[in-house]
Amino acid sequence: SQTIHQWPATLVQPVGSPLSLECTVEGTSNPNLYWYRQAAGRGLQLLFYSIGIDQISSEVPQNLSASRPQDRQFILSSKKLLLSDSGFYLCAWSDWDGKNIQYFGAGTRLSVL
Amino acid sequence: AQSVTQLDSHVSVSEGTPVLLRCNYSSSYSPSLFWYVQHPNKGLQLLLKYTSAATLVKGINGFEAEFKKSETSFHLTKPSAHMSDAAEYFCVYRSGNTGKLIFGQGTTLQVKP
């Protein structure tokens, strides 16, 4: 069966420090991968999605970037964190055609201080 | 533009009483709609989905939702609330072209003993 892993679960970082959140999927090949951010008390906002290795689309201009160095690995990064980057970050995957259900990881709670 | 609106940001019910979480959508096309549940500091779990088959959709944990095209609604219901149902619920629209998910703002369900 397919599983999705995100880490770390919780992260506290100072303003201006770099960021790297990792997401991996097991049990499937060539998945579509997604990064979402959930600000406190709000719905989810799609940040990036990827249909294949090194194929990444950005949904909103921001201080973050994403990379997909391997088929089932999706990384969210920042060179310099801002206070406004705080939030709950969720990774998700769906079958390669993107038309099936998205399955979510457990999320990473990021606090930028 | 496609969108979803969750009409209540917070719903409070007593244990054993019915649950109604309201969602309206806006779409020029026949939509794919989902309800997800999120427990505190956890990822999202799919409750049920509508993909143009039966208009009454049954999901996990006793939840169901009815797609009403005339009312552009997809309300989530459960006959009898359980304490474990307390969580955040998201109504989600999926774009048929891109597979991207558009989230409602969420409804917090409180279940009182």
Tab-separated table of C-alpha atoms in Angstrom:
chain	number	residue	atom	x	y	z
A	1	SER	CA	0.000	0.000	0.000
A	2	GLN	CA	1.020	3.576	-0.538
A	3	THR	CA	2.322	5.734	2.280
A	4	ILE	CA	3.479	9.315	2.523
A	5	HIS	CA	6.014	10.589	5.032
A	6	GLN	CA	6.765	14.145	6.051
A	7	TRP	CA	9.420	15.382	8.422
A	8	PRO	CA	10.066	16.986	10.711
A	9	ALA	CA	6.695	17.078	12.455
A	10	THR	CA	7.532	20.312	14.256
A	11	LEU	CA	10.127	22.968	13.565
A	12	VAL	CA	11.040	26.251	15.215
A	13	GLN	CA	13.374	28.461	13.208
A	14	PRO	CA	14.665	32.027	13.587
A	15	VAL	CA	13.900	34.677	11.008
A	16	GLY	CA	16.489	34.657	8.245
A	17	SER	CA	17.470	31.018	8.666
A	18	PRO	CA	17.149	28.438	5.861
A	19	LEU	CA	14.439	25.806	5.620
A	20	SER	CA	14.215	22.300	4.245
A	21	LEU	CA	11.108	20.143	4.610
A	22	GLU	CA	11.090	16.718	3.076
A	23	CYS	CA	8.295	14.531	1.801
A	24	THR	CA	8.592	11.012	0.413
A	25	VAL	CA	6.020	8.636	-1.015
A	26	GLU	CA	6.253	4.852	-1.040
A	27	GLY	CA	4.338	2.202	-2.904
A	28	THR	CA	3.615	4.098	-6.109
A	29	SER	CA	5.468	5.355	-9.158
A	30	ASN	CA	5.398	8.712	-10.908
A	31	PRO	CA	2.953	10.331	-8.505
A	32	ASN	CA	1.815	13.937	-8.692
A	33	LEU	CA	3.159	15.711	-5.628
A	34	TYR	CA	1.877	18.822	-3.862
A	35	TRP	CA	2.910	21.244	-1.133
A	36	TYR	CA	0.214	23.158	0.734
A	37	ARG	CA	0.341	25.719	3.493
A	38	GLN	CA	-2.348	26.175	6.086
A	39	ALA	CA	-2.210	29.431	8.008
A	40	ALA	CA	-3.848	29.513	11.440
A	41	GLY	CA	-7.642	29.330	11.194
A	42	ARG	CA	-7.658	29.191	7.409
A	43	GLY	CA	-8.014	26.682	4.610
A	44	LEU	CA	-5.205	25.194	2.608
A	45	GLN	CA	-3.351	27.082	-0.075
A	46	LEU	CA	-1.534	25.213	-2.822
A	47	LEU	CA	2.101	26.326	-3.017
A	48	PHE	CA	3.700	23.950	-5.527
A	49	TYR	CA	2.809	20.902	-7.531
A	50	SER	CA	4.934	18.531	-9.535
A	51	ILE	CA	4.035	16.063	-12.262
A	52	GLY	CA	7.534	14.588	-12.541
A	53	ILE	CA	11.208	14.874	-11.660
A	54	ASP	CA	12.366	18.492	-11.973
A	55	GLN	CA	8.893	19.494	-13.195
A	56	ILE	CA	7.508	21.918	-10.662
A	57	SER	CA	4.888	24.606	-10.908
A	58	SER	CA	4.558	27.442	-8.447
A	59	GLU	CA	1.083	28.627	-7.612
A	60	VAL	CA	1.845	31.786	-5.675
A	61	PRO	CA	4.851	34.095	-5.561
A	62	GLN	CA	6.599	33.723	-2.242
A	63	ASN	CA	9.750	33.205	-0.281
A	64	LEU	CA	9.745	29.444	-0.836
A	65	SER	CA	10.935	27.042	-3.502
A	66	ALA	CA	10.425	23.357	-4.197
A	67	SER	CA	12.517	20.640	-5.764
A	68	ARG	CA	11.939	17.063	-6.825
A	69	PRO	CA	15.309	15.359	-7.145
A	70	GLN	CA	13.806	11.862	-7.262
A	71	ASP	CA	10.488	10.437	-8.438
A	72	ARG	CA	9.030	10.073	-4.951
A	73	GLN	CA	10.803	12.855	-3.101
A	74	PHE	CA	9.545	16.416	-2.820
A	75	ILE	CA	11.423	19.091	-0.895
A	76	LEU	CA	10.239	22.507	0.238
A	77	SER	CA	12.975	25.057	0.862
A	78	SER	CA	13.743	28.620	1.720
A	79	LYS	CA	17.033	30.490	1.832
A	80	LYS	CA	15.809	33.020	4.387
A	81	LEU	CA	12.659	32.489	6.420
A	82	LEU	CA	10.214	35.301	7.124
A	83	LEU	CA	7.796	35.575	10.029
A	84	SER	CA	4.960	35.174	7.557
A	85	ASP	CA	6.263	31.728	6.586
A	86	SER	CA	4.928	30.298	9.838
A	87	GLY	CA	2.161	27.779	9.358
A	88	PHE	CA	1.264	24.161	8.878
A	89	TYR	CA	2.778	22.636	5.752
A	90	LEU	CA	1.226	19.600	4.157
A	91	CYS	CA	2.541	17.375	1.426
A	92	ALA	CA	0.156	15.327	-0.703
A	93	TRP	CA	0.312	12.861	-3.576
A	94	SER	CA	-2.100	11.610	-6.200
A	95	ASP	CA	-1.926	9.122	-9.029
A	96	TRP	CA	0.092	10.217	-12.037
A	97	ASP	CA	-2.888	11.481	-14.036
A	98	GLY	CA	-3.735	13.905	-11.259
A	99	LYS	CA	-7.411	13.088	-11.435
A	100	ASN	CA	-7.656	10.816	-8.496
A	101	ILE	CA	-7.780	11.494	-4.810
A	102	GLN	CA	-5.013	13.397	-3.080
A	103	TYR	CA	-3.586	11.746	0.010
A	104	PHE	CA	-1.969	13.899	2.654
A	105	GLY	CA	0.988	13.546	4.942
A	106	ALA	CA	0.790	14.297	8.651
A	107	GLY	CA	2.115	17.818	8.184
A	108	THR	CA	4.926	19.981	9.561
A	109	ARG	CA	4.208	22.746	12.041
A	110	LEU	CA	6.672	25.569	11.302
A	111	SER	CA	7.104	28.458	13.697
A	112	VAL	CA	9.354	31.297	12.606
A	113	LEU	CA	10.414	33.496	15.518
B	1	ALA	CA	-13.960	30.932	-11.431
B	2	GLN	CA	-14.417	27.779	-9.441
B	3	SER	CA	-14.728	28.063	-5.688
B	4	VAL	CA	-16.213	26.501	-2.597
B	5	THR	CA	-17.825	28.297	0.336
B	6	GLN	CA	-18.316	26.724	3.716
B	7	LEU	CA	-21.172	28.626	5.255
B	8	ASP	CA	-20.264	28.089	8.906
B	9	SER	CA	-16.843	28.610	10.423
B	10	HIS	CA	-17.903	26.894	13.651
B	11	VAL	CA	-20.644	24.369	14.443
B	12	SER	CA	-21.425	23.065	17.914
B	13	VAL	CA	-23.631	20.027	18.569
B	14	SER	CA	-24.344	17.729	21.470
B	15	GLU	CA	-23.193	14.136	21.377
B	16	GLY	CA	-25.837	11.937	19.796
B	17	THR	CA	-27.510	14.743	17.819
B	18	PRO	CA	-27.329	15.218	14.034
B	19	VAL	CA	-24.495	17.042	12.310
B	20	LEU	CA	-24.903	19.367	9.322
B	21	LEU	CA	-21.888	21.088	7.766
B	22	ARG	CA	-22.804	23.251	4.804
B	23	CYS	CA	-20.878	23.734	1.581
B	24	ASN	CA	-21.767	25.543	-1.639
B	25	TYR	CA	-19.713	25.434	-4.786
B	26	SER	CA	-19.353	27.581	-7.849
B	27	SER	CA	-18.430	25.915	-11.112
B	28	SER	CA	-19.291	26.072	-14.767
B	29	TYR	CA	-18.597	22.377	-15.120
B	30	SER	CA	-19.755	19.228	-13.433
B	31	PRO	CA	-17.593	19.279	-10.332
B	32	SER	CA	-15.675	16.712	-8.371
B	33	LEU	CA	-16.214	17.428	-4.699
B	34	PHE	CA	-14.703	16.039	-1.526
B	35	TRP	CA	-14.972	16.344	2.196
B	36	TYR	CA	-11.792	15.990	4.243
B	37	VAL	CA	-11.401	15.919	8.022
B	38	GLN	CA	-8.413	17.211	9.970
B	39	HIS	CA	-7.845	16.429	13.607
B	40	PRO	CA	-5.608	18.826	15.568
B	41	ASN	CA	-2.034	18.919	14.249
B	42	LYS	CA	-2.735	16.048	11.890
B	43	GLY	CA	-2.877	15.655	8.147
B	44	LEU	CA	-6.113	15.519	6.184
B	45	GLN	CA	-8.163	12.372	5.853
B	46	LEU	CA	-10.669	11.830	3.075
B	47	LEU	CA	-14.236	11.322	4.317
B	48	LEU	CA	-16.006	10.969	0.979
B	49	LYS	CA	-16.013	12.065	-2.649
B	50	TYR	CA	-18.520	12.922	-5.356
B	51	THR	CA	-17.503	12.315	-8.952
B	52	SER	CA	-20.782	12.493	-10.894
B	53	ALA	CA	-22.064	9.054	-9.986
B	54	ALA	CA	-24.712	8.730	-7.253
B	55	THR	CA	-25.761	12.084	-5.802
B	56	LEU	CA	-25.913	10.689	-2.264
B	57	VAL	CA	-22.417	9.724	-1.235
B	58	LYS	CA	-21.625	7.645	1.815
B	59	GLY	CA	-18.272	8.021	3.504
B	60	ILE	CA	-16.373	6.745	6.481
B	61	ASN	CA	-17.390	7.070	10.137
B	62	GLY	CA	-21.103	7.347	9.299
B	63	PHE	CA	-20.827	10.571	7.307
B	64	GLU	CA	-22.634	11.187	4.055
B	65	ALA	CA	-23.142	14.088	1.674
B	66	GLU	CA	-25.711	14.884	-0.989
B	67	PHE	CA	-24.831	16.642	-4.222
B	68	LYS	CA	-27.631	19.023	-5.246
B	69	LYS	CA	-26.962	20.648	-8.575
B	70	SER	CA	-30.033	22.916	-8.385
B	71	GLU	CA	-28.749	24.357	-5.120
B	72	THR	CA	-25.028	24.071	-5.971
B	73	SER	CA	-24.582	22.447	-2.579
B	74	PHE	CA	-22.707	19.506	-1.116
B	75	HIS	CA	-23.610	19.465	2.557
B	76	LEU	CA	-22.063	16.941	4.950
B	77	THR	CA	-24.309	15.158	7.437
B	78	LYS	CA	-24.191	12.525	10.137
B	79	PRO	CA	-27.244	11.242	12.031
B	80	SER	CA	-25.568	11.079	15.432
B	81	ALA	CA	-22.436	12.934	16.503
B	82	HIS	CA	-19.692	11.233	18.466
B	83	MET	CA	-17.091	12.937	20.612
B	84	SER	CA	-14.380	11.708	18.247
B	85	ASP	CA	-15.987	13.681	15.398
B	86	ALA	CA	-14.700	16.931	16.858
B	87	ALA	CA	-12.305	18.250	14.218
B	88	GLU	CA	-11.899	20.654	11.312
B	89	TYR	CA	-13.808	19.772	8.140
B	90	PHE	CA	-12.956	20.978	4.662
B	91	CYS	CA	-15.127	20.986	1.579
B	92	VAL	CA	-12.921	20.698	-1.476
B	93	TYR	CA	-13.453	21.248	-5.181
B	94	ARG	CA	-11.214	19.589	-7.743
B	95	SER	CA	-10.549	21.231	-11.070
B	96	GLY	CA	-11.300	18.780	-13.839
B	97	ASN	CA	-8.625	20.188	-16.074
B	98	THR	CA	-5.656	20.353	-13.754
B	99	GLY	CA	-6.606	18.121	-10.871
B	100	LYS	CA	-5.820	20.960	-8.465
B	101	LEU	CA	-7.794	21.128	-5.248
B	102	ILE	CA	-9.547	24.277	-4.083
B	103	PHE	CA	-10.283	24.260	-0.368
B	104	GLY	CA	-13.050	25.896	1.562
B	105	GLN	CA	-12.073	27.850	4.651
B	106	GLY	CA	-13.022	24.992	6.932
B	107	THR	CA	-15.669	24.365	9.591
B	108	THR	CA	-14.707	23.558	13.143
B	109	LEU	CA	-17.055	20.969	14.625
B	110	GLN	CA	-17.385	20.964	18.390
B	111	VAL	CA	-19.163	18.036	20.049
B	112	LYS	CA	-20.399	18.605	23.581
B	113	PRO	CA	-21.029	15.753	26.021
